[in-house]
mmCIF file of C-alpha atoms in Angstrom:
data_model
loop_
_atom_site.group_PDB
_atom_site.id
_atom_site.type_symbol
_atom_site.label_atom_id
_atom_site.label_comp_id
_atom_site.label_asym_id
_atom_site.label_seq_id
_atom_site.Cartn_x
_atom_site.Cartn_y
_atom_site.Cartn_z
ATOM 1 C CA MET U 12 6.229 6.631 -9.255
ATOM 2 C CA LEU U 13 10.314 5.851 -10.308
ATOM 3 C CA ASP U 14 11.722 9.379 -11.381
ATOM 4 C CA ARG U 15 11.171 10.770 -15.217
ATOM 5 C CA ARG U 16 14.357 10.896 -15.801
ATOM 6 C CA TYR U 17 15.832 7.714 -14.634
ATOM 7 C CA VAL U 18 13.180 6.263 -16.578
ATOM 8 C CA CYS U 19 14.135 7.914 -19.981
ATOM 9 C CA GLU U 20 18.065 8.202 -18.589
ATOM 10 C CA HIS U 21 17.726 4.026 -17.709
ATOM 11 C CA VAL U 22 15.329 2.152 -20.330
ATOM 12 C CA GLU U 23 16.649 -1.201 -21.553
ATOM 13 C CA ILE U 24 17.031 -1.936 -17.072
ATOM 14 C CA VAL U 25 13.650 -0.540 -16.164
ATOM 15 C CA ALA U 26 11.932 -2.780 -18.993
ATOM 16 C CA ALA U 27 13.819 -5.570 -17.872
ATOM 17 C CA ASN U 28 11.779 -4.843 -14.251
ATOM 18 C CA CYS U 29 8.991 -4.484 -15.725
ATOM 19 C CA ARG U 30 9.157 -7.932 -17.241
ATOM 20 C CA ARG U 31 10.932 -10.211 -14.267
ATOM 21 C CA ARG U 32 7.156 -7.988 -12.359
ATOM 22 C CA GLY U 33 5.000 -9.149 -14.593
ATOM 23 C CA ALA U 34 4.214 -5.130 -15.288
ATOM 24 C CA ASP U 35 2.854 -4.335 -18.143
ATOM 25 C CA ALA U 36 4.768 -0.809 -19.002
ATOM 26 C CA ASP U 37 5.705 0.742 -22.631
ATOM 27 C CA VAL U 38 9.369 2.224 -21.747
ATOM 28 C CA THR U 39 10.025 2.607 -24.439
ATOM 29 C CA ARG U 40 6.548 4.356 -25.794
ATOM 30 C CA PHE U 41 7.342 6.368 -21.901
ATOM 31 C CA ALA U 42 10.646 7.561 -23.399
ATOM 32 C CA GLU U 43 9.252 8.647 -27.147
ATOM 33 C CA LEU U 44 6.816 10.837 -25.565
ATOM 34 C CA ASP U 45 8.612 12.965 -22.566
ATOM 35 C CA LEU U 46 11.756 13.056 -25.108
ATOM 36 C CA ARG U 47 8.782 14.774 -27.463
ATOM 37 C CA ARG U 48 7.507 17.001 -23.942
ATOM 38 C CA ARG U 49 11.363 18.275 -23.708
ATOM 39 C CA GLN U 50 11.267 19.511 -27.312
ATOM 40 C CA LEU U 51 8.043 20.717 -27.215
ATOM 41 C CA GLN U 52 8.690 22.698 -23.466
ATOM 42 C CA ALA U 53 12.492 23.679 -25.308
ATOM 43 C CA GLU U 54 9.573 25.648 -28.641
ATOM 44 C CA ILE U 55 7.776 26.752 -26.134
ATOM 45 C CA ASP U 56 9.989 28.660 -24.693
ATOM 46 C CA GLY U 57 11.110 30.042 -26.988
ATOM 47 C CA LEU U 58 8.510 31.431 -28.712
ATOM 48 C CA ASN U 59 7.084 33.359 -25.327
ATOM 49 C CA ARG U 60 10.715 34.544 -25.012
ATOM 50 C CA ALA U 61 9.805 36.103 -28.889
ATOM 51 C CA ALA U 62 6.166 37.295 -28.248
ATOM 52 C CA GLY U 63 7.719 38.558 -25.384
ATOM 53 C CA GLU U 64 9.715 40.684 -26.937
ATOM 54 C CA VAL U 65 7.126 41.565 -29.867
ATOM 55 C CA SER U 66 4.376 42.572 -27.377
ATOM 56 C CA ARG U 67 7.397 45.725 -25.293
ATOM 57 C CA SER U 68 8.109 46.232 -29.645
ATOM 58 C CA ILE U 69 4.967 47.782 -30.110
ATOM 59 C CA GLY U 70 4.974 50.782 -28.378
ATOM 60 C CA GLN U 71 8.440 51.668 -30.089
ATOM 61 C CA ALA U 72 6.784 50.636 -34.051
ATOM 62 C CA ALA U 73 8.047 53.640 -36.060
ATOM 63 C CA ASP U 74 4.837 54.113 -37.638
ATOM 64 C CA HIS U 75 0.752 52.488 -37.781
ATOM 65 C CA ALA U 76 1.873 49.613 -40.949
ATOM 66 C CA GLU U 77 4.794 48.480 -37.969
ATOM 67 C CA ARG U 78 2.662 48.295 -35.093
ATOM 68 C CA GLU U 79 0.088 46.574 -36.912
ATOM 69 C CA ALA U 80 2.529 43.500 -38.230
ATOM 70 C CA ARG U 81 4.548 42.884 -34.785
ATOM 71 C CA LYS U 82 0.534 42.650 -32.995
ATOM 72 C CA ALA U 83 0.119 40.524 -35.826
ATOM 73 C CA GLU U 84 3.179 39.068 -35.657
ATOM 74 C CA GLY U 85 2.263 38.402 -31.520
ATOM 75 C CA ARG U 86 -1.020 36.887 -32.928
ATOM 76 C CA ARG U 87 1.001 34.251 -34.608
ATOM 77 C CA LEU U 88 2.998 33.520 -32.506
ATOM 78 C CA ARG U 89 0.416 33.069 -29.532
ATOM 79 C CA GLU U 90 -1.808 30.974 -31.765
ATOM 80 C CA ARG U 91 1.814 28.453 -32.265
ATOM 81 C CA ILE U 92 2.209 28.595 -28.828
ATOM 82 C CA GLY U 93 -1.237 27.425 -28.116
ATOM 83 C CA SER U 94 -1.583 24.432 -30.676
ATOM 84 C CA LEU U 95 2.237 23.563 -29.701
ATOM 85 C CA GLU U 96 0.801 23.872 -25.299
ATOM 86 C CA ALA U 97 -2.213 21.509 -26.835
ATOM 87 C CA GLU U 98 0.267 19.088 -28.084
ATOM 88 C CA SER U 99 2.370 18.628 -25.516
ATOM 89 C CA ALA U 100 -0.592 18.653 -22.974
ATOM 90 C CA ALA U 101 -1.675 15.416 -25.229
ATOM 91 C CA VAL U 102 2.149 13.753 -25.587
ATOM 92 C CA VAL U 103 2.508 14.573 -21.661
ATOM 93 C CA SER U 104 -1.160 12.734 -20.474
ATOM 94 C CA GLU U 105 -0.304 9.177 -22.094
ATOM 95 C CA GLY U 106 2.917 9.817 -21.098
ATOM 96 C CA ASP U 107 2.204 10.331 -17.475
ATOM 97 C CA ALA U 108 -0.127 7.009 -17.772
ATOM 98 C CA ILE U 109 2.674 5.324 -19.179
ATOM 99 C CA LEU U 110 4.519 6.153 -16.187
ATOM 100 C CA LYS U 111 2.083 5.408 -13.226
ATOM 101 C CA THR U 112 2.045 1.366 -14.965
ATOM 102 C CA ILE U 113 5.907 1.583 -13.908
ATOM 103 C CA PRO U 114 6.430 0.094 -10.370
ATOM 104 C CA ASN U 115 8.911 0.428 -7.938
ATOM 105 C CA LEU U 116 12.456 -0.890 -8.972
ATOM 106 C CA THR U 117 12.933 -4.780 -7.357
ATOM 107 C CA HIS U 118 15.392 -6.046 -4.388
ATOM 108 C CA PRO U 119 18.659 -7.380 -6.187
ATOM 109 C CA ASP U 120 18.187 -10.078 -3.419
ATOM 110 C CA ALA U 121 13.659 -10.428 -4.011
ATOM 111 C CA PRO U 122 13.279 -14.068 -5.737
ATOM 112 C CA GLU U 123 12.432 -13.132 -9.415
ATOM 113 C CA GLY U 124 8.706 -15.643 -10.478
ATOM 114 C CA GLY U 125 4.984 -15.391 -9.714
ATOM 115 C CA GLU U 126 3.762 -16.519 -6.268
ATOM 116 C CA ASP U 127 5.214 -19.651 -5.690
ATOM 117 C CA ALA U 128 8.717 -18.664 -6.302
ATOM 118 C CA ALA U 129 8.482 -16.961 -2.578
ATOM 119 C CA VAL U 130 11.708 -18.835 -0.580
ATOM 120 C CA GLU U 131 11.057 -18.836 3.684
ATOM 121 C CA ILE U 132 13.238 -16.475 5.389
ATOM 122 C CA ARG U 133 12.113 -18.651 8.367
ATOM 123 C CA GLN U 134 9.737 -19.620 11.069
ATOM 124 C CA GLY U 135 9.078 -17.903 13.933
ATOM 125 C CA ALA U 136 9.610 -19.591 18.451
ATOM 126 C CA THR U 137 5.663 -21.373 18.249
ATOM 127 C CA PRO U 138 6.213 -25.029 16.379
ATOM 128 C CA ARG U 139 3.609 -26.454 14.410
ATOM 129 C CA ARG U 140 1.326 -28.594 16.844
ATOM 130 C CA THR U 141 0.615 -31.524 17.049
ATOM 131 C CA PHE U 142 -3.728 -32.602 17.633
ATOM 132 C CA ALA U 143 -4.891 -35.497 19.067
ATOM 133 C CA PHE U 144 -8.638 -35.568 17.307
ATOM 134 C CA ALA U 145 -9.030 -34.138 14.406
ATOM 135 C CA PRO U 146 -8.558 -29.571 13.366
ATOM 136 C CA ARG U 147 -11.977 -27.787 13.006
ATOM 137 C CA ASP U 148 -11.694 -25.101 10.975
ATOM 138 C CA HIS U 149 -11.813 -22.007 12.068
ATOM 139 C CA VAL U 150 -15.592 -21.490 10.800
ATOM 140 C CA GLU U 151 -17.168 -24.972 12.794
ATOM 141 C CA ILE U 152 -15.658 -23.583 15.742
ATOM 142 C CA GLY U 153 -16.898 -19.702 16.000
ATOM 143 C CA GLU U 154 -20.674 -21.543 15.600
ATOM 144 C CA ARG U 155 -20.292 -23.545 18.080
ATOM 145 C CA LEU U 156 -18.918 -21.351 19.966
ATOM 146 C CA ARG U 157 -21.295 -18.773 18.406
ATOM 147 C CA LEU U 158 -18.385 -16.269 17.513
ATOM 148 C CA PHE U 159 -19.562 -14.690 14.050
ATOM 149 C CA ASP U 160 -22.742 -14.696 12.285
ATOM 150 C CA PHE U 161 -22.618 -15.135 8.769
ATOM 151 C CA GLU U 162 -26.638 -15.441 7.683
ATOM 152 C CA ALA U 163 -26.987 -12.317 9.157
ATOM 153 C CA GLY U 164 -24.257 -10.208 7.417
ATOM 154 C CA ALA U 165 -25.218 -11.777 4.135
ATOM 155 C CA ARG U 166 -28.543 -10.547 4.787
ATOM 156 C CA VAL U 167 -27.901 -7.337 5.494
ATOM 157 C CA ALA U 168 -24.702 -6.069 3.191
ATOM 158 C CA GLY U 169 -23.759 -9.532 1.365
ATOM 159 C CA HIS U 170 -21.969 -13.306 0.676
ATOM 160 C CA GLY U 171 -18.467 -12.030 2.439
ATOM 161 C CA PHE U 172 -20.019 -9.891 5.427
ATOM 162 C CA TYR U 173 -20.654 -11.258 8.589
ATOM 163 C CA PHE U 174 -22.059 -9.859 12.319
ATOM 164 C CA LEU U 175 -19.004 -11.460 15.315
ATOM 165 C CA THR U 176 -20.655 -12.139 18.489
ATOM 166 C CA ASN U 177 -20.581 -12.003 21.810
ATOM 167 C CA ALA U 178 -16.436 -13.246 22.357
ATOM 168 C CA GLY U 179 -15.985 -12.801 18.970
ATOM 169 C CA VAL U 180 -15.988 -8.957 19.583
ATOM 170 C CA LEU U 181 -14.453 -9.112 22.831
ATOM 171 C CA LEU U 182 -10.820 -10.662 20.591
ATOM 172 C CA GLU U 183 -11.339 -8.050 17.944
ATOM 173 C CA LEU U 184 -10.761 -5.794 20.557
ATOM 174 C CA ALA U 185 -8.089 -7.713 22.295
ATOM 175 C CA LEU U 186 -6.357 -8.292 19.382
ATOM 176 C CA GLN U 187 -6.888 -4.616 19.138
ATOM 177 C CA ARG U 188 -5.058 -3.927 22.418
ATOM 178 C CA TYR U 189 -2.855 -6.003 21.937
ATOM 179 C CA ALA U 190 -0.699 -4.482 19.087
ATOM 180 C CA ILE U 191 -1.838 -0.183 19.715
ATOM 181 C CA ASP U 192 -0.274 -1.648 22.941
ATOM 182 C CA LEU U 193 3.389 -2.521 21.463
ATOM 183 C CA LEU U 194 3.418 0.175 18.949
ATOM 184 C CA ALA U 195 2.878 2.984 21.259
ATOM 185 C CA ARG U 196 5.482 1.858 23.651
ATOM 186 C CA GLU U 197 8.023 1.530 19.695
ATOM 187 C CA GLY U 198 7.752 4.981 19.606
ATOM 188 C CA PHE U 199 4.916 4.565 16.940
ATOM 189 C CA THR U 200 2.304 7.802 16.950
ATOM 190 C CA LEU U 201 -0.890 6.985 17.654
ATOM 191 C CA MET U 202 -4.441 7.695 15.476
ATOM 192 C CA ALA U 203 -7.614 6.483 14.089
ATOM 193 C CA THR U 204 -8.218 7.370 10.264
ATOM 194 C CA PRO U 205 -10.625 7.252 8.338
ATOM 195 C CA ASP U 206 -12.550 5.220 6.410
ATOM 196 C CA LEU U 207 -12.748 7.345 3.133
ATOM 197 C CA ALA U 208 -10.143 8.497 0.778
ATOM 198 C CA ARG U 209 -9.775 11.290 -1.894
ATOM 199 C CA ASP U 210 -9.097 9.480 -5.333
ATOM 200 C CA THR U 211 -5.842 10.893 -5.493
ATOM 201 C CA ILE U 212 -4.578 10.078 -2.644
ATOM 202 C CA LEU U 213 -5.408 6.324 -3.180
ATOM 203 C CA GLU U 214 -3.454 6.591 -6.425
ATOM 204 C CA GLY U 215 -0.759 8.828 -4.722
ATOM 205 C CA THR U 216 -0.245 5.454 -2.525
ATOM 206 C CA GLY U 217 -0.298 3.150 -5.627
ATOM 207 C CA PHE U 218 -3.967 2.254 -5.507
ATOM 208 C CA MET U 219 -6.525 1.969 -8.327
ATOM 209 C CA PRO U 220 -9.002 3.672 -6.920
ATOM 210 C CA ARG U 221 -11.864 3.421 -10.656
ATOM 211 C CA GLY U 222 -11.091 1.123 -13.316
ATOM 212 C CA PRO U 223 -12.491 -2.957 -13.991
ATOM 213 C CA GLU U 224 -9.706 -4.009 -12.536
ATOM 214 C CA THR U 225 -9.972 -2.223 -8.861
ATOM 215 C CA GLN U 226 -9.998 -4.162 -5.191
ATOM 216 C CA ILE U 227 -12.039 -0.786 -3.897
ATOM 217 C CA TYR U 228 -15.444 0.756 -3.434
ATOM 218 C CA SER U 229 -15.395 3.596 -4.811
ATOM 219 C CA ILE U 230 -18.488 6.543 -3.839
ATOM 220 C CA ALA U 231 -20.625 7.443 -6.404
ATOM 221 C CA ASP U 232 -20.624 10.746 -7.811
ATOM 222 C CA SER U 233 -18.337 11.965 -5.417
ATOM 223 C CA ASP U 234 -13.891 11.994 -6.361
ATOM 224 C CA LEU U 235 -13.975 9.095 -2.564
ATOM 225 C CA SER U 236 -12.999 5.711 -1.911
ATOM 226 C CA LEU U 237 -13.451 4.172 0.952
ATOM 227 C CA VAL U 238 -9.668 2.248 2.148
ATOM 228 C CA ALA U 239 -8.035 -0.518 1.411
ATOM 229 C CA THR U 240 -5.802 -0.259 4.284
ATOM 230 C CA ALA U 241 -4.143 2.595 6.992
ATOM 231 C CA GLU U 242 -1.400 3.056 4.155
ATOM 232 C CA ILE U 243 -3.728 4.990 2.260
ATOM 233 C CA THR U 244 -5.012 7.497 4.780
ATOM 234 C CA LEU U 245 -1.626 7.810 7.213
ATOM 235 C CA GLY U 246 0.456 7.914 4.328
ATOM 236 C CA GLY U 247 -1.751 10.666 2.297
ATOM 237 C CA ALA U 248 -1.997 12.674 6.645
ATOM 238 C CA HIS U 249 1.166 13.949 5.216
ATOM 239 C CA HIS U 250 0.753 15.008 2.106
ATOM 240 C CA GLU U 251 3.263 17.732 -0.606
ATOM 241 C CA ARG U 252 4.938 18.368 3.563
ATOM 242 C CA ILE U 253 8.452 18.694 3.340
ATOM 243 C CA PHE U 254 10.208 17.116 7.047
ATOM 244 C CA ALA U 255 13.180 18.660 7.950
ATOM 245 C CA ALA U 256 15.240 15.679 8.534
ATOM 246 C CA ASP U 257 15.954 15.413 12.262
ATOM 247 C CA GLU U 258 12.173 14.451 11.964
ATOM 248 C CA LEU U 259 12.801 11.255 10.027
ATOM 249 C CA PRO U 260 12.142 8.690 11.130
ATOM 250 C CA LEU U 261 8.463 9.063 11.682
ATOM 251 C CA LYS U 262 6.032 6.355 12.659
ATOM 252 C CA LEU U 263 2.396 6.421 12.612
ATOM 253 C CA GLY U 264 0.687 3.378 14.088
ATOM 254 C CA GLY U 265 -3.322 3.828 12.692
ATOM 255 C CA ILE U 266 -6.207 1.794 12.790
ATOM 256 C CA SER U 267 -8.716 1.607 10.045
ATOM 257 C CA HIS U 268 -11.511 -0.750 8.660
ATOM 258 C CA CYS U 269 -10.440 -2.157 6.084
ATOM 259 C CA PHE U 270 -13.089 -2.275 3.134
ATOM 260 C CA ARG U 271 -11.846 -4.968 -0.711
ATOM 261 C CA THR U 272 -14.430 -5.799 -2.792
ATOM 262 C CA GLU U 273 -11.918 -9.153 -3.448
ATOM 263 C CA ALA U 274 -12.769 -8.674 -7.241
ATOM 264 C CA GLY U 275 -12.007 -12.569 -8.657
ATOM 265 C CA ALA U 276 -11.657 -14.250 -5.048
ATOM 266 C CA HIS U 277 -12.628 -17.581 -5.159
ATOM 267 C CA GLY U 278 -12.362 -21.255 -4.099
ATOM 268 C CA ARG U 279 -11.081 -22.864 -0.465
ATOM 269 C CA ALA U 280 -9.948 -19.220 0.815
ATOM 270 C CA THR U 281 -13.298 -17.556 0.718
ATOM 271 C CA ARG U 282 -14.879 -19.563 3.092
ATOM 272 C CA GLY U 283 -15.478 -18.233 6.507
ATOM 273 C CA LEU U 284 -13.040 -15.377 7.378
ATOM 274 C CA TYR U 285 -9.985 -15.060 5.659
ATOM 275 C CA ARG U 286 -11.763 -13.292 2.687
ATOM 276 C CA VAL U 287 -13.942 -10.546 3.233
ATOM 277 C CA HIS U 288 -15.088 -7.278 2.294
ATOM 278 C CA GLN U 289 -14.950 -5.105 5.145
ATOM 279 C CA PHE U 290 -12.346 -5.608 8.420
ATOM 280 C CA THR U 291 -9.881 -4.788 11.246
ATOM 281 C CA LYS U 292 -6.320 -3.432 10.671
ATOM 282 C CA ILE U 293 -4.176 -2.176 12.765
ATOM 283 C CA GLU U 294 -1.454 -1.024 10.163
ATOM 284 C CA MET U 295 2.175 0.820 10.453
ATOM 285 C CA PHE U 296 3.815 3.169 8.379
ATOM 286 C CA ALA U 297 7.411 4.929 8.503
ATOM 287 C CA PHE U 298 8.563 7.871 6.585
ATOM 288 C CA THR U 299 12.327 7.714 6.910
ATOM 289 C CA LEU U 300 15.816 8.973 5.642
ATOM 290 C CA PRO U 301 16.820 6.900 1.839
ATOM 291 C CA GLU U 302 19.804 5.108 4.247
ATOM 292 C CA GLU U 303 17.712 4.282 6.618
ATOM 293 C CA SER U 304 14.889 2.549 5.498
ATOM 294 C CA GLU U 305 15.755 -1.010 4.865
ATOM 295 C CA ALA U 306 16.701 -0.946 9.115
ATOM 296 C CA MET U 307 13.116 0.232 9.064
ATOM 297 C CA HIS U 308 12.405 -3.023 7.066
ATOM 298 C CA ALA U 309 14.135 -5.367 9.085
ATOM 299 C CA HIS U 310 12.302 -3.585 12.497
ATOM 300 C CA LEU U 311 9.262 -3.411 11.034
ATOM 301 C CA LEU U 312 9.268 -6.879 10.530
ATOM 302 C CA ASP U 313 10.865 -7.160 14.400
ATOM 303 C CA LEU U 314 7.565 -6.117 15.333
ATOM 304 C CA GLU U 315 5.373 -8.763 13.248
ATOM 305 C CA CYS U 316 7.185 -11.536 14.501
ATOM 306 C CA ARG U 317 6.759 -10.052 18.300
ATOM 307 C CA LEU U 318 3.032 -9.793 18.039
ATOM 308 C CA PHE U 319 3.307 -13.479 16.612
ATOM 309 C CA ASP U 320 5.850 -14.633 18.467
ATOM 310 C CA GLY U 321 3.095 -13.515 21.389
ATOM 311 C CA LEU U 322 0.644 -15.204 20.025
ATOM 312 C CA GLU U 323 1.911 -18.284 19.941
ATOM 313 C CA ILE U 324 0.930 -18.639 16.453
ATOM 314 C CA PRO U 325 3.070 -21.184 14.357
ATOM 315 C CA TYR U 326 4.243 -18.754 10.581
ATOM 316 C CA ARG U 327 6.789 -18.097 8.258
ATOM 317 C CA VAL U 328 8.513 -15.542 7.330
ATOM 318 C CA ILE U 329 8.279 -15.370 3.335
ATOM 319 C CA ASP U 330 10.869 -13.487 1.177
ATOM 320 C CA THR U 331 8.507 -12.494 -1.569
ATOM 321 C CA ALA U 332 9.001 -12.864 -5.767
ATOM 322 C CA SER U 333 9.314 -10.173 -8.153
ATOM 323 C CA GLY U 334 5.817 -11.178 -10.817
ATOM 324 C CA ASP U 335 3.948 -11.364 -6.485
ATOM 325 C CA LEU U 336 5.607 -7.470 -6.034
ATOM 326 C CA GLY U 337 2.485 -4.642 -5.765
ATOM 327 C CA GLY U 338 3.501 -1.529 -8.052
ATOM 328 C CA PRO U 339 5.456 0.861 -4.774
ATOM 329 C CA ALA U 340 6.933 -2.391 -3.309
ATOM 330 C CA TYR U 341 11.369 -2.619 -3.615
ATOM 331 C CA ARG U 342 10.907 -5.414 -1.695
ATOM 332 C CA LYS U 343 7.951 -7.644 0.813
ATOM 333 C CA PHE U 344 8.499 -9.794 3.311
ATOM 334 C CA ASP U 345 5.084 -11.731 4.446
ATOM 335 C CA LEU U 346 3.835 -13.001 7.359
ATOM 336 C CA GLU U 347 2.371 -16.530 7.039
ATOM 337 C CA ALA U 348 0.377 -18.388 9.675
ATOM 338 C CA TRP U 349 -0.103 -22.014 9.768
ATOM 339 C CA MET U 350 -3.784 -22.912 9.115
ATOM 340 C CA PRO U 351 -4.573 -26.731 10.481
ATOM 341 C CA GLY U 352 -7.977 -27.074 9.410
ATOM 342 C CA ARG U 353 -7.541 -25.198 5.936
ATOM 343 C CA GLY U 354 -7.070 -28.295 3.413
ATOM 344 C CA THR U 355 -6.933 -31.900 4.654
ATOM 345 C CA ALA U 356 -3.442 -30.671 6.159
ATOM 346 C CA GLY U 357 -3.491 -27.953 7.274
ATOM 347 C CA GLU U 358 -1.738 -24.410 4.993
ATOM 348 C CA TRP U 359 0.259 -21.434 5.024
ATOM 349 C CA GLY U 360 -2.230 -18.878 5.163
ATOM 350 C CA GLU U 361 -1.173 -14.509 5.012
ATOM 351 C CA VAL U 362 -1.230 -12.542 8.163
ATOM 352 C CA THR U 363 0.633 -9.711 7.266
ATOM 353 C CA SER U 364 2.899 -7.607 5.292
ATOM 354 C CA THR U 365 5.414 -5.608 5.155
ATOM 355 C CA SER U 366 6.564 -3.336 2.476
ATOM 356 C CA ASN U 367 9.555 -1.360 1.707
ATOM 357 C CA CYS U 368 8.250 1.349 -1.269
ATOM 358 C CA THR U 369 11.429 3.830 -1.148
ATOM 359 C CA ASP U 370 10.711 6.467 -2.957
ATOM 360 C CA TYR U 371 7.604 5.942 -5.157
ATOM 361 C CA GLN U 372 5.389 6.814 -2.495
ATOM 362 C CA SER U 373 6.228 9.867 -2.461
ATOM 363 C CA ARG U 374 6.501 10.848 -5.350
ATOM 364 C CA ARG U 375 2.859 10.985 -6.424
ATOM 365 C CA LEU U 376 2.573 12.438 -2.994
ATOM 366 C CA GLY U 377 5.306 15.345 -3.111
ATOM 367 C CA LEU U 378 6.556 14.031 0.442
ATOM 368 C CA ARG U 379 10.435 15.467 1.084
ATOM 369 C CA TYR U 380 12.786 16.031 3.400
ATOM 370 C CA ARG U 381 15.289 19.249 3.533
ATOM 371 C CA ARG U 382 18.200 18.637 5.528
ATOM 372 C CA SER U 383 19.753 21.621 7.403
ATOM 373 C CA GLY U 384 21.750 23.785 5.818
ATOM 374 C CA GLU U 385 21.759 22.366 2.580
ATOM 375 C CA LYS U 386 19.961 23.719 -0.319
ATOM 376 C CA GLY U 387 17.232 21.322 -1.817
ATOM 377 C CA THR U 388 14.983 19.171 -0.668
ATOM 378 C CA SER U 389 15.243 15.545 -1.709
ATOM 379 C CA PHE U 390 12.123 12.574 -1.561
ATOM 380 C CA VAL U 391 11.575 10.120 1.683
ATOM 381 C CA HIS U 392 11.318 6.931 2.046
ATOM 382 C CA THR U 393 7.494 5.159 2.661
ATOM 383 C CA LEU U 394 7.504 1.838 4.180
ATOM 384 C CA ASN U 395 4.295 -0.182 5.349
ATOM 385 C CA GLY U 396 3.458 -3.224 7.797
ATOM 386 C CA THR U 397 0.521 -4.661 9.002
ATOM 387 C CA ALA U 398 1.169 -5.026 12.772
ATOM 388 C CA ILE U 399 -2.520 -7.040 12.661
ATOM 389 C CA ALA U 400 -5.590 -7.900 10.344
ATOM 390 C CA VAL U 401 -7.640 -8.451 13.670
ATOM 391 C CA SER U 402 -10.018 -11.212 10.559
ATOM 392 C CA ARG U 403 -6.738 -13.617 9.900
ATOM 393 C CA ALA U 404 -5.593 -12.876 13.257
ATOM 394 C CA ILE U 405 -8.670 -14.496 14.662
ATOM 395 C CA VAL U 406 -9.303 -17.463 11.959
ATOM 396 C CA ALA U 407 -4.926 -18.595 13.533
ATOM 397 C CA ILE U 408 -6.354 -18.005 17.241
ATOM 398 C CA LEU U 409 -9.021 -20.676 16.855
ATOM 399 C CA GLU U 410 -7.639 -22.705 15.019
ATOM 400 C CA ASN U 411 -3.545 -22.561 16.542
ATOM 401 C CA HIS U 412 -5.907 -23.095 19.853
ATOM 402 C CA GLN U 413 -8.679 -24.981 19.794
ATOM 403 C CA GLN U 414 -9.357 -27.507 22.017
ATOM 404 C CA ALA U 415 -10.910 -31.658 21.548
ATOM 405 C CA ASP U 416 -13.715 -30.179 23.912
ATOM 406 C CA GLY U 417 -14.568 -26.969 21.835
ATOM 407 C CA SER U 418 -12.887 -24.839 23.311
ATOM 408 C CA VAL U 419 -10.416 -22.502 22.649
ATOM 409 C CA ARG U 420 -7.459 -21.383 25.036
ATOM 410 C CA VAL U 421 -6.454 -17.739 24.963
ATOM 411 C CA PRO U 422 -3.023 -17.075 24.335
ATOM 412 C CA GLN U 423 -1.965 -14.951 26.810
ATOM 413 C CA PRO U 424 -1.452 -11.384 26.387
ATOM 414 C CA LEU U 425 -5.098 -11.551 25.063
ATOM 415 C CA VAL U 426 -6.363 -12.588 28.448
ATOM 416 C CA PRO U 427 -6.578 -8.377 30.967
ATOM 417 C CA TRP U 428 -8.426 -7.455 27.273
ATOM 418 C CA MET U 429 -10.746 -11.124 26.859
ATOM 419 C CA GLY U 430 -11.334 -11.360 31.151
ATOM 420 C CA MET U 431 -10.860 -14.915 30.075
ATOM 421 C CA THR U 432 -8.170 -17.385 29.979
ATOM 422 C CA THR U 433 -11.096 -20.029 27.679
ATOM 423 C CA ILE U 434 -13.174 -19.492 24.879
ATOM 424 C CA GLU U 435 -15.961 -22.069 25.915
ATOM 425 C CA PRO U 436 -19.245 -23.360 23.908
ATOM 426 C CA VAL U 437 -22.197 -21.070 25.093
#
C-alpha cells in the first residue's frame, strides 16, 4: 500500500492516479479520516497524560474527600479515553479499508488506458513461422499425440482441470529444469514453495483472498488459501524481515502449483491449457534497494526473453497500460507469444509478465532494510516475473513447432530432458 502520509499530502495526485488506473478509491474520504485519526490520537495522548497525573496525585490528597474526588476524575478520564479509542478504532478501520483499495503509483512512461492501450516495445529473436499447411490448435495436437486428458480431469475435479500424459509429462518436467537451471546460473536461490499461504500473506502481496470477486481458492474454516502464484509465498517468506543493505539484491526462484478460480473467464481463451484452474509455474522474485529496482526490472524482463528466445517461440514485449495494471504494480511488461492455432489466423497470448511493485508490497509485509552506519530503516522494493508458466509454454511450443505429419519438434534446450527430438503420434 502507499504511505498514508504521502496520500494525505498529495490527495489530488493520488486521486488522479486512481482515475488513470480505473480504481474506485475515495482518496478524499481517506484524507479526512486520517486527519480525524491524528486528532483523536492527540486527544487520547493528552487525556492519558492527565489520567497519569491524577493517578499519581491520589496518594498526595489532603483528606478523604479530596482523594475520592481525584479517583472520580480518574474514572471520568478513563471513560472518555475509552470512548475516544472506540471512535479511533472505527476511523482507523474505515481508513485502512480505503487505503488497501488505493493502487500503487504509476510509472510516468506507462501507456494510459485499458488493455487495448498497451504498447508493443519489441519482438523476440524468432520470427513468426509461415506454415505450408493449416496449423492446428494445441488441443487437437495434444489429442493426436496423447499429451493430456481433459475428460479425465473433468471427471476428477471439474472443467478447467486436466491430466498431462506421456510426453506431456516429460515436457512439463523439461520446462521446469530449463527455467530453474537458468535461474541458478543467474544467482537465484531456488525454492519449492508451499501451495498454501495465510490470508494475511496474500493480502500483503496484494491479492484478495476472500470476497465475491476473488480469483483465490480459500480453505474453509481456516485462514489459509491456495496460492495463485509463488509471488505470494516468495514475498511472504521474508515477512517482517529487516535486511542489511549489503544483502540486497536478493533473487529467489520459486517452483509452485498455481490455483485460480478464473471467475468470469469465458470465450476461446478457456479452451485447452491456456486458462486453467491449476498449473505449474517457475516464478522469479527480487528484493532490492529502491535505486536498483528499475535495473532489476529490466533484468527480469531480459531473462524472460532469453527463455523464450531459447525455445524459438515468436513473441512480442508489451508495456502494460495503466488501466490494466494490478494494484501493486508500478510498471509491468508482458511477453505475448504468437499462437498460430488461436482464432482464424493466429493470435498473441500472454505467457509471462514482470512487475516492479516498488515499496507497495513491502509496506504491507513489513520488508525493510538498514544501511550500515545509518539510523532507522526504509522499505525495500519488490519485483516479480514469470520465468515459465508451464501450461501456456506448452501451448506455445505445440502450436509453433508442429509439423505437417502431426508431430511436434522439441526445442533444442529441452531435448536432453525429453530424451527425444520430436514428439511423434502414438
